[in-house]
Structure formats: structure tokens, C-alpha cells
CSV table of C-alpha atoms in Angstrom, one decimal:
chain,number,residue,atom,x,y,z
A,67,MET,CA,-229.6,-101.2,47.8
A,68,SER,CA,-232.3,-102.8,45.3
A,69,GLN,CA,-234.3,-103.9,48.3
A,70,LEU,CA,-234.4,-100.4,49.7
A,71,ILE,CA,-235.5,-99.0,46.3
A,72,GLN,CA,-238.3,-101.6,46.1
A,73,ASN,CA,-239.4,-100.7,49.8
A,74,PHE,CA,-239.8,-96.9,48.6
A,75,ASN,CA,-241.8,-98.0,45.6
A,76,ASN,CA,-244.1,-100.0,47.7
A,77,MET,CA,-244.8,-97.0,50.0
A,78,ASN,CA,-247.0,-95.5,47.3
A,79,THR,CA,-250.7,-95.9,48.1
A,80,GLU,CA,-251.8,-96.4,44.6
A,81,GLU,CA,-250.4,-98.5,41.5
A,82,ILE,CA,-249.2,-96.1,38.8
A,83,ASP,CA,-249.7,-97.2,35.4
A,84,THR,CA,-247.4,-95.1,33.1
A,85,THR,CA,-246.4,-95.8,29.6
A,86,ILE,CA,-243.6,-93.4,28.7
A,87,SER,CA,-242.7,-93.2,24.9
A,88,SER,CA,-238.9,-93.7,24.3
A,89,GLU,CA,-239.2,-90.6,22.3
A,90,ASN,CA,-239.6,-88.5,25.5
A,91,ASN,CA,-236.0,-89.4,26.3
A,92,PHE,CA,-236.6,-89.1,30.1
A,93,ASP,CA,-233.1,-90.7,30.8
A,94,ILE,CA,-231.5,-87.8,29.2
A,95,MET,CA,-234.0,-85.2,30.9
A,96,VAL,CA,-233.1,-86.6,34.2
A,97,ASN,CA,-229.4,-86.4,33.5
A,98,GLU,CA,-229.7,-82.8,32.3
A,99,ILE,CA,-231.9,-81.8,35.3
A,100,VAL,CA,-229.1,-83.0,37.6
A,101,LEU,CA,-226.5,-81.3,35.8
A,102,LEU,CA,-228.5,-78.2,35.9
A,103,PHE,CA,-228.4,-78.2,39.8
A,104,GLU,CA,-224.6,-77.8,39.7
A,105,ASN,CA,-225.5,-74.1,39.2
A,106,THR,CA,-228.7,-73.8,41.2
A,107,ASP,CA,-229.0,-73.0,44.9
A,108,MET,CA,-231.6,-75.1,46.8
A,109,GLU,CA,-234.2,-72.4,46.9
A,110,ARG,CA,-234.2,-72.2,43.2
A,111,ARG,CA,-234.3,-76.0,42.2
A,112,LYS,CA,-238.1,-76.3,42.3
A,113,HIS,CA,-238.3,-73.3,40.0
A,114,GLU,CA,-235.7,-74.7,37.6
A,115,ILE,CA,-237.2,-78.1,37.4
A,116,VAL,CA,-240.6,-76.7,36.4
A,117,ASN,CA,-239.1,-74.2,34.0
A,118,TYR,CA,-237.0,-77.2,32.4
A,119,LEU,CA,-240.2,-79.4,32.1
A,120,ASN,CA,-242.4,-76.5,30.8
A,121,ASN,CA,-239.7,-76.1,28.0
A,122,TYR,CA,-240.2,-79.8,26.9
A,123,ASN,CA,-244.0,-79.8,27.5
A,124,ILE,CA,-243.6,-82.5,30.1
A,125,THR,CA,-245.5,-82.3,33.4
A,126,SER,CA,-243.9,-82.9,36.7
A,127,GLN,CA,-246.5,-85.5,37.3
A,128,GLU,CA,-245.2,-87.4,34.1
A,129,ILE,CA,-241.6,-87.4,35.2
A,130,TYR,CA,-242.3,-88.2,38.8
A,131,ASN,CA,-244.2,-91.3,37.6
A,132,TRP,CA,-241.5,-92.1,35.4
A,133,LEU,CA,-239.0,-91.8,38.2
A,134,LEU,CA,-240.8,-94.2,40.5
A,135,ASN,CA,-240.7,-96.8,37.9
A,136,ASN,CA,-237.1,-96.2,36.8
A,137,GLN,CA,-234.9,-96.3,39.9
A,138,ASN,CA,-232.3,-98.3,38.2
A,139,ASN,CA,-229.5,-95.5,38.1
A,140,SER,CA,-228.3,-93.3,40.7
A,141,ASN,CA,-229.5,-89.9,39.2
A,142,SER,CA,-233.1,-91.1,39.2
A,143,VAL,CA,-232.7,-92.1,42.9
A,144,PHE,CA,-231.2,-88.7,43.6
A,145,LEU,CA,-234.0,-86.7,41.7
A,146,LEU,CA,-236.6,-88.6,43.3
A,147,GLY,CA,-235.2,-87.5,46.5
A,148,ILE,CA,-235.2,-84.0,45.3
A,149,PHE,CA,-239.0,-84.3,44.5
A,150,ASN,CA,-239.5,-85.4,48.0
A,151,HIS,CA,-237.4,-82.7,49.5
A,152,LEU,CA,-239.0,-79.9,47.7
A,153,GLY,CA,-242.6,-81.5,47.6
A,154,ILE,CA,-242.8,-81.7,43.8
A,155,GLU,CA,-246.1,-83.8,43.0
A,156,ILE,CA,-246.1,-85.0,46.6
A,157,ASN,CA,-245.9,-83.6,50.1
A,158,VAL,CA,-242.4,-82.8,51.4
A,159,ASP,CA,-241.1,-85.8,52.9
A,160,GLU,CA,-237.6,-85.0,54.4
A,161,GLN,CA,-236.9,-88.3,56.0
A,162,LYS,CA,-237.6,-90.1,52.5
A,163,ALA,CA,-235.5,-87.6,50.8
A,164,PHE,CA,-232.6,-88.3,53.2
A,165,LYS,CA,-232.7,-91.9,52.6
A,166,LEU,CA,-232.8,-91.7,48.8
A,167,TYR,CA,-229.9,-89.3,48.8
A,168,GLN,CA,-228.3,-92.0,50.9
A,169,ILE,CA,-228.8,-94.7,48.4
A,170,ALA,CA,-227.6,-92.5,45.6
A,171,ALA,CA,-224.5,-91.7,47.7
A,172,ASN,CA,-223.8,-95.1,48.3
A,173,SER,CA,-223.5,-95.6,44.6
A,174,GLU,CA,-220.9,-92.7,44.5
A,175,ASN,CA,-223.4,-90.4,42.8
A,176,ALA,CA,-221.6,-86.9,43.6
A,177,PRO,CA,-225.0,-84.8,43.8
A,178,GLY,CA,-226.4,-87.4,46.0
A,179,ILE,CA,-223.2,-87.0,48.3
A,180,VAL,CA,-223.6,-83.3,48.5
A,181,SER,CA,-227.3,-83.4,49.2
A,182,LEU,CA,-226.6,-86.0,51.8
A,183,GLY,CA,-224.2,-83.6,53.3
A,184,TYR,CA,-226.7,-80.9,53.3
A,185,CYS,CA,-229.0,-82.9,55.1
A,186,TYR,CA,-226.4,-83.7,58.0
A,187,GLU,CA,-225.3,-79.9,57.9
A,188,ASN,CA,-229.0,-78.7,58.4
A,189,GLY,CA,-230.8,-81.6,60.0
A,190,ILE,CA,-233.0,-82.5,57.1
A,191,GLY,CA,-234.4,-85.9,57.4
A,192,THR,CA,-231.7,-86.9,60.2
A,193,ASN,CA,-230.0,-85.3,63.2
A,194,ILE,CA,-227.4,-82.5,62.5
A,195,ASP,CA,-223.9,-83.9,62.1
A,196,LYS,CA,-221.4,-81.1,61.0
A,197,GLN,CA,-218.4,-83.4,61.0
A,198,LYS,CA,-220.5,-85.9,58.7
A,199,ALA,CA,-221.4,-83.1,56.4
A,200,PHE,CA,-217.7,-82.2,56.0
A,201,GLU,CA,-216.6,-85.6,55.3
A,202,LEU,CA,-219.3,-86.0,52.5
A,203,TYR,CA,-218.5,-82.5,51.0
A,204,GLN,CA,-214.7,-83.7,51.2
A,205,LYS,CA,-215.8,-86.9,49.3
A,206,ALA,CA,-217.7,-85.0,46.6
A,207,ALA,CA,-214.8,-82.6,46.2
A,208,ASN,CA,-212.5,-85.4,45.7
A,209,LEU,CA,-215.0,-86.5,42.8
A,210,GLU,CA,-214.2,-83.0,41.4
A,211,ASN,CA,-218.0,-82.1,42.0
A,212,THR,CA,-218.1,-78.2,41.7
A,213,ARG,CA,-220.9,-77.9,44.5
A,214,GLY,CA,-218.9,-80.4,46.9
A,215,ILE,CA,-215.9,-78.1,46.3
A,216,THR,CA,-217.9,-75.1,47.1
A,217,ASN,CA,-219.4,-76.4,50.2
A,218,LEU,CA,-216.2,-77.7,51.4
A,219,GLY,CA,-214.8,-74.2,51.0
A,220,TYR,CA,-217.9,-72.9,52.9
A,221,CYS,CA,-217.1,-75.3,55.6
A,222,TYR,CA,-213.4,-74.2,55.9
A,223,GLU,CA,-214.6,-70.5,55.8
A,224,ASN,CA,-217.1,-71.0,58.8
A,225,GLY,CA,-215.6,-73.9,60.6
A,226,ILE,CA,-218.3,-76.4,60.0
A,227,GLY,CA,-217.2,-80.0,60.9
A,228,THR,CA,-213.4,-78.6,60.7
A,229,ASN,CA,-211.3,-75.7,61.9
A,230,ILE,CA,-211.7,-72.4,60.2
A,231,ASP,CA,-209.1,-71.9,57.6
A,232,LYS,CA,-209.7,-68.9,55.2
A,233,GLN,CA,-206.8,-69.6,53.0
A,234,LYS,CA,-208.2,-73.0,52.3
A,235,ALA,CA,-211.6,-71.8,51.7
A,236,PHE,CA,-210.3,-69.1,49.3
A,237,GLU,CA,-208.5,-71.8,47.3
A,238,LEU,CA,-211.3,-74.1,47.2
A,239,PHE,CA,-213.7,-71.4,45.8
A,240,GLN,CA,-211.1,-70.4,43.2
A,241,LYS,CA,-211.0,-74.0,42.3
A,242,ALA,CA,-214.7,-74.3,41.9
A,243,ALA,CA,-214.9,-70.9,40.0
A,244,ASN,CA,-212.1,-72.1,37.5
A,245,LEU,CA,-212.9,-75.8,37.2
A,246,GLU,CA,-212.5,-76.7,33.6
A,247,ASN,CA,-215.6,-77.1,31.4
A,248,THR,CA,-217.9,-75.7,34.3
A,249,GLN,CA,-218.9,-72.1,35.2
A,250,ASN,CA,-219.8,-72.8,38.9
A,251,ALA,CA,-221.9,-69.5,39.6
A,252,ARG,CA,-221.9,-70.3,43.3
A,253,GLY,CA,-218.2,-70.7,43.6
A,254,ILE,CA,-217.7,-67.4,41.6
A,255,THR,CA,-220.0,-65.7,43.9
A,256,ASN,CA,-218.1,-67.0,47.1
A,257,LEU,CA,-214.8,-66.0,45.4
A,258,GLY,CA,-216.1,-62.6,44.9
A,259,THR,CA,-217.0,-62.4,48.7
A,260,CYS,CA,-213.4,-63.4,49.5
A,261,TYR,CA,-212.1,-60.4,47.3
A,262,GLU,CA,-214.6,-58.1,48.9
A,263,TYR,CA,-213.9,-58.9,52.5
A,264,GLY,CA,-210.3,-60.2,52.2
A,265,ILE,CA,-211.1,-63.8,53.1
A,266,GLY,CA,-207.9,-65.8,52.4
A,267,THR,CA,-206.6,-63.1,50.1
A,268,ASN,CA,-206.0,-59.3,49.6
A,269,ILE,CA,-209.0,-57.1,49.5
A,270,ASP,CA,-210.0,-56.1,45.8
A,271,LYS,CA,-213.5,-54.6,45.5
A,272,ARG,CA,-213.1,-54.1,41.8
A,273,LYS,CA,-212.2,-58.0,41.2
A,274,ALA,CA,-215.3,-58.6,43.7
A,275,PHE,CA,-217.6,-56.6,41.6
A,276,GLU,CA,-216.5,-58.3,38.2
A,277,LEU,CA,-217.0,-61.8,40.0
A,278,TYR,CA,-220.7,-60.9,41.0
A,279,GLN,CA,-221.2,-59.6,37.5
A,280,LYS,CA,-220.1,-62.9,36.2
A,281,ALA,CA,-222.2,-64.7,38.6
A,282,ALA,CA,-225.3,-62.7,38.0
A,283,ASN,CA,-224.8,-63.3,34.3
A,284,LEU,CA,-225.3,-66.9,35.3
A,285,GLU,CA,-228.4,-66.2,37.0
A,286,ASN,CA,-227.0,-66.9,40.4
A,287,ILE,CA,-229.4,-65.2,43.0
A,288,ARG,CA,-226.5,-64.2,45.3
A,289,GLY,CA,-224.5,-63.0,42.6
A,290,ILE,CA,-227.5,-60.8,41.5
A,291,ILE,CA,-228.1,-59.5,45.0
A,292,ASN,CA,-224.4,-58.9,45.6
A,293,LEU,CA,-224.1,-57.2,42.3
A,294,GLY,CA,-227.1,-54.8,43.3
A,295,THR,CA,-225.2,-54.1,46.7
A,296,CYS,CA,-222.2,-53.0,44.8
A,297,TYR,CA,-224.3,-50.5,42.7
A,298,TYR,CA,-226.1,-49.3,46.0
A,299,HIS,CA,-222.9,-48.7,47.9
A,300,GLY,CA,-220.3,-48.1,45.2
A,301,ILE,CA,-218.4,-51.3,45.7
A,302,GLY,CA,-215.9,-51.7,43.0
A,303,THR,CA,-218.1,-49.4,40.6
A,304,ASN,CA,-219.9,-46.2,40.7
A,305,ILE,CA,-223.1,-45.8,42.7
A,306,ASP,CA,-226.1,-46.3,40.7
A,307,LYS,CA,-229.3,-46.7,42.7
A,308,GLN,CA,-231.5,-47.4,39.8
A,309,LYS,CA,-229.2,-50.3,38.8
A,310,ALA,CA,-229.3,-51.7,42.3
A,311,PHE,CA,-233.1,-51.4,42.3
A,312,GLU,CA,-233.5,-53.4,39.0
A,313,LEU,CA,-231.3,-56.0,40.3
A,314,TYR,CA,-232.9,-56.4,43.6
A,315,LYS,CA,-236.2,-56.6,41.7
A,316,LYS,CA,-234.9,-59.4,39.7
A,317,ALA,CA,-233.8,-61.3,42.6
A,318,ALA,CA,-237.1,-60.6,44.4
A,319,ASN,CA,-239.2,-62.0,41.6
A,320,LEU,CA,-237.1,-65.2,41.8
A,321,GLY,CA,-238.4,-65.5,45.3
A,322,ASN,CA,-235.2,-64.5,47.3
A,323,ARG,CA,-236.3,-63.1,50.8
A,324,VAL,CA,-233.3,-60.8,51.3
A,325,ALA,CA,-233.6,-59.2,47.9
A,326,GLN,CA,-237.7,-58.6,48.7
A,327,TYR,CA,-236.6,-56.9,51.9
A,328,ASN,CA,-234.0,-54.7,50.2
A,329,LEU,CA,-236.7,-53.9,47.6
A,330,ALA,CA,-239.1,-52.9,50.1
A,331,ILE,CA,-236.5,-50.6,51.9
A,332,MET,CA,-236.1,-48.8,48.5
A,333,TYR,CA,-239.8,-48.3,48.0
A,334,GLU,CA,-240.3,-47.2,51.6
A,335,TYR,CA,-237.8,-44.7,51.8
A,336,GLU,CA,-237.9,-43.4,48.1
A,337,ASP,CA,-234.1,-44.5,48.0
A,338,GLY,CA,-233.4,-43.6,44.3
A,339,ILE,CA,-236.8,-44.6,43.0
A,340,LYS,CA,-240.3,-43.3,43.3
A,341,LYS,CA,-241.6,-44.0,46.8
A,342,ASP,CA,-244.5,-46.6,47.0
A,343,ILE,CA,-245.9,-47.7,50.3
A,344,ASN,CA,-248.1,-50.1,49.1
A,345,GLN,CA,-245.2,-52.0,47.1
A,346,ALA,CA,-243.0,-51.7,50.3
A,347,ILE,CA,-245.8,-53.5,52.2
A,348,TYR,CA,-246.1,-56.2,49.4
A,349,TRP,CA,-242.5,-56.8,49.4
A,350,TYR,CA,-241.9,-56.8,53.2
A,351,THR,CA,-245.0,-59.2,53.5
A,352,LYS,CA,-243.2,-61.7,50.9
A,353,SER,CA,-240.2,-61.7,52.6
A,354,ALA,CA,-241.6,-62.0,56.2
A,355,GLU,CA,-243.7,-65.0,54.9
A,356,GLN,CA,-240.4,-66.7,54.1
A,357,GLY,CA,-239.2,-66.1,57.8
A,358,TYR,CA,-237.0,-63.1,57.3
A,359,GLN,CA,-237.4,-61.3,60.8
A,360,LYS,CA,-236.1,-57.9,59.4
A,361,ALA,CA,-238.8,-57.8,57.0
A,362,GLN,CA,-241.4,-58.6,59.7
A,363,ASN,CA,-240.1,-56.0,61.9
A,364,GLN,CA,-240.2,-53.3,59.2
A,365,LEU,CA,-243.6,-54.6,58.1
A,366,ASN,CA,-245.1,-54.0,61.6
A,367,LYS,CA,-243.6,-50.7,61.9
A,368,LEU,CA,-245.0,-49.5,58.5
A,369,ILE,CA,-248.4,-50.8,59.3
A,370,ASN,CA,-248.4,-49.1,62.6
A,371,LYS,CA,-247.4,-46.0,61.1
A,372,LYS,CA,-250.2,-46.1,58.5
A,373,ASP,CA,-252.8,-46.9,61.2
A,374,LEU,CA,-251.8,-43.6,63.1
A,375,LEU,CA,-252.1,-41.5,60.0
């Protein structure tokens, strides 16, 4: 393993001379960032890293340089994988990220195991292997890692690398949501979905609403969007289009493409708010730029309609 890490360090084109003062406590920062990821979806990780570092007046370049020179623990290896995966301070390099996750996973690092499973599930830096992803999520779940438990539940819900078992999925989401000393927002959101649609349990719209509210309070994007949808359609609560708008806007500003699309719809059709075609175009564009086809379709229709006026 040490030879692999040395090879990664040798891949850099320039020698980096960094002297980090011990008072910066970068070891502690790395561990805190890794813990932060337990409640953060992949799309939000780059944003959360930048915010965390800004709070300590540390640049991403400083911690990246430190990581390159301190690959002696599995969390540092894992976080360097994240930097490569998300393109923080360097260009995105999925193959290198995969290999770094693999090194961390070989050291029984639970976040590394989960991220390696994510790579196999989605073909990031390697070939898609759903069975391997399932096995890795199972391994992380056995280590009581909340993301591993949640991802394993998702596998059972959707038949990823295993047979569909809605009851098992519900039980795993419930475990992740209630795991002692943690508040796993993703598990809470997924548990809410189970109650909303009757996945492995009886339908309970009110319970779903309460769980989405709890997840939204933990800044989970899906929780925020689902809570907005509850207010929009009156799921487990009274219809409140203004509240739905505020929640969609919050999630849209956090970069979620579905929320951006929902927000644009409300602006276009004056759905409980003041109509604003320019804002609709803006948010359709933001969503379409992230590859959301529904947004692209609506954007094309809206632009064609404007051209005809």
C-alpha cells in the first residue's frame, strides 16, 4: 500500500514545498471534513469542503498540498480521493480517485469503502459492477457506517446487485435514521419516502412530512425538495405554495437541478407567486446545464414562444 501511495505522490509534475504550522491542526480538520460527509450527498461535497475551509481561513490549495505530503492515514488518502473525484485544486481524475478510494478501503476506512462502492455502482474510474457495489455497501454497513447502511437500503429498494426487498430497505433506512449519536439526513429522507409511498411499511403521509422536515432542518437537499413538494401538493400538511417556492429556491441556490426546474415552473406559470419569465429562463438554463432534460425541453418551448411574440 505504501508503494502505491508513493506512486501517487510521484505523479505530481512539480515538487511542492509546504510547511504547515502544527497550530493549523490539519489532522483534526481532515477528520472533521470526513465526518461531515456522512450527512452530505456527492453533489454537495465540494461546496461543503469550501465552506468548511473558509470558516477556518484555510485555502483548498493549502490542505491539498498537506494531503499530498501526509498520506499516512486512511482519512487523508480518502480525502485526496475526493479532491481528485470532484476536481478540487486539480482537474477531475476519476481513475486516480478510484485508486485512492481503493487504498483507503483496503485499510478498512468506512467512507473509502462506501465511495469505492459508489464508483462500482456508477462506473467512476472503473467498470460498473453492481454486485461489487452491493458487497462494499454491505461491508460498510457492517462497520455501522450510516452512508453504507443507507446505500445498502437503496440497493435492496431498487435491486442493485441483489434482489428487491422493500421490507429490508425500510429496516435499513430506519436504522440509519435512528443510529445512535448520528442524525443521518439521507437515511431520514429515504425513510420519509418509504412512509410516503408505502415502501416496506404502511403509507403515512404525515410521518413522511415530519421526516422530510427533520431532514430539511439538517440541510439535506432531497429533504428540502421533498418538503417543498409536500407543501406544494398538500402531502401530510396543508397546501402552501409560498412555502414550497421558498424551499425550492433554497435547494435551487444550493445547486440542485430538480429544484431549479421546479422553481422555473413556478416562475413561468405564476403558480402561487408573481410570474417572471426571465427568472424562469434563468432557472431552466441552470438546470439544463446540469443535464436535466425536462428543463431543456421547457427552456426550448419558452424561448420559441418568446420568439413568436
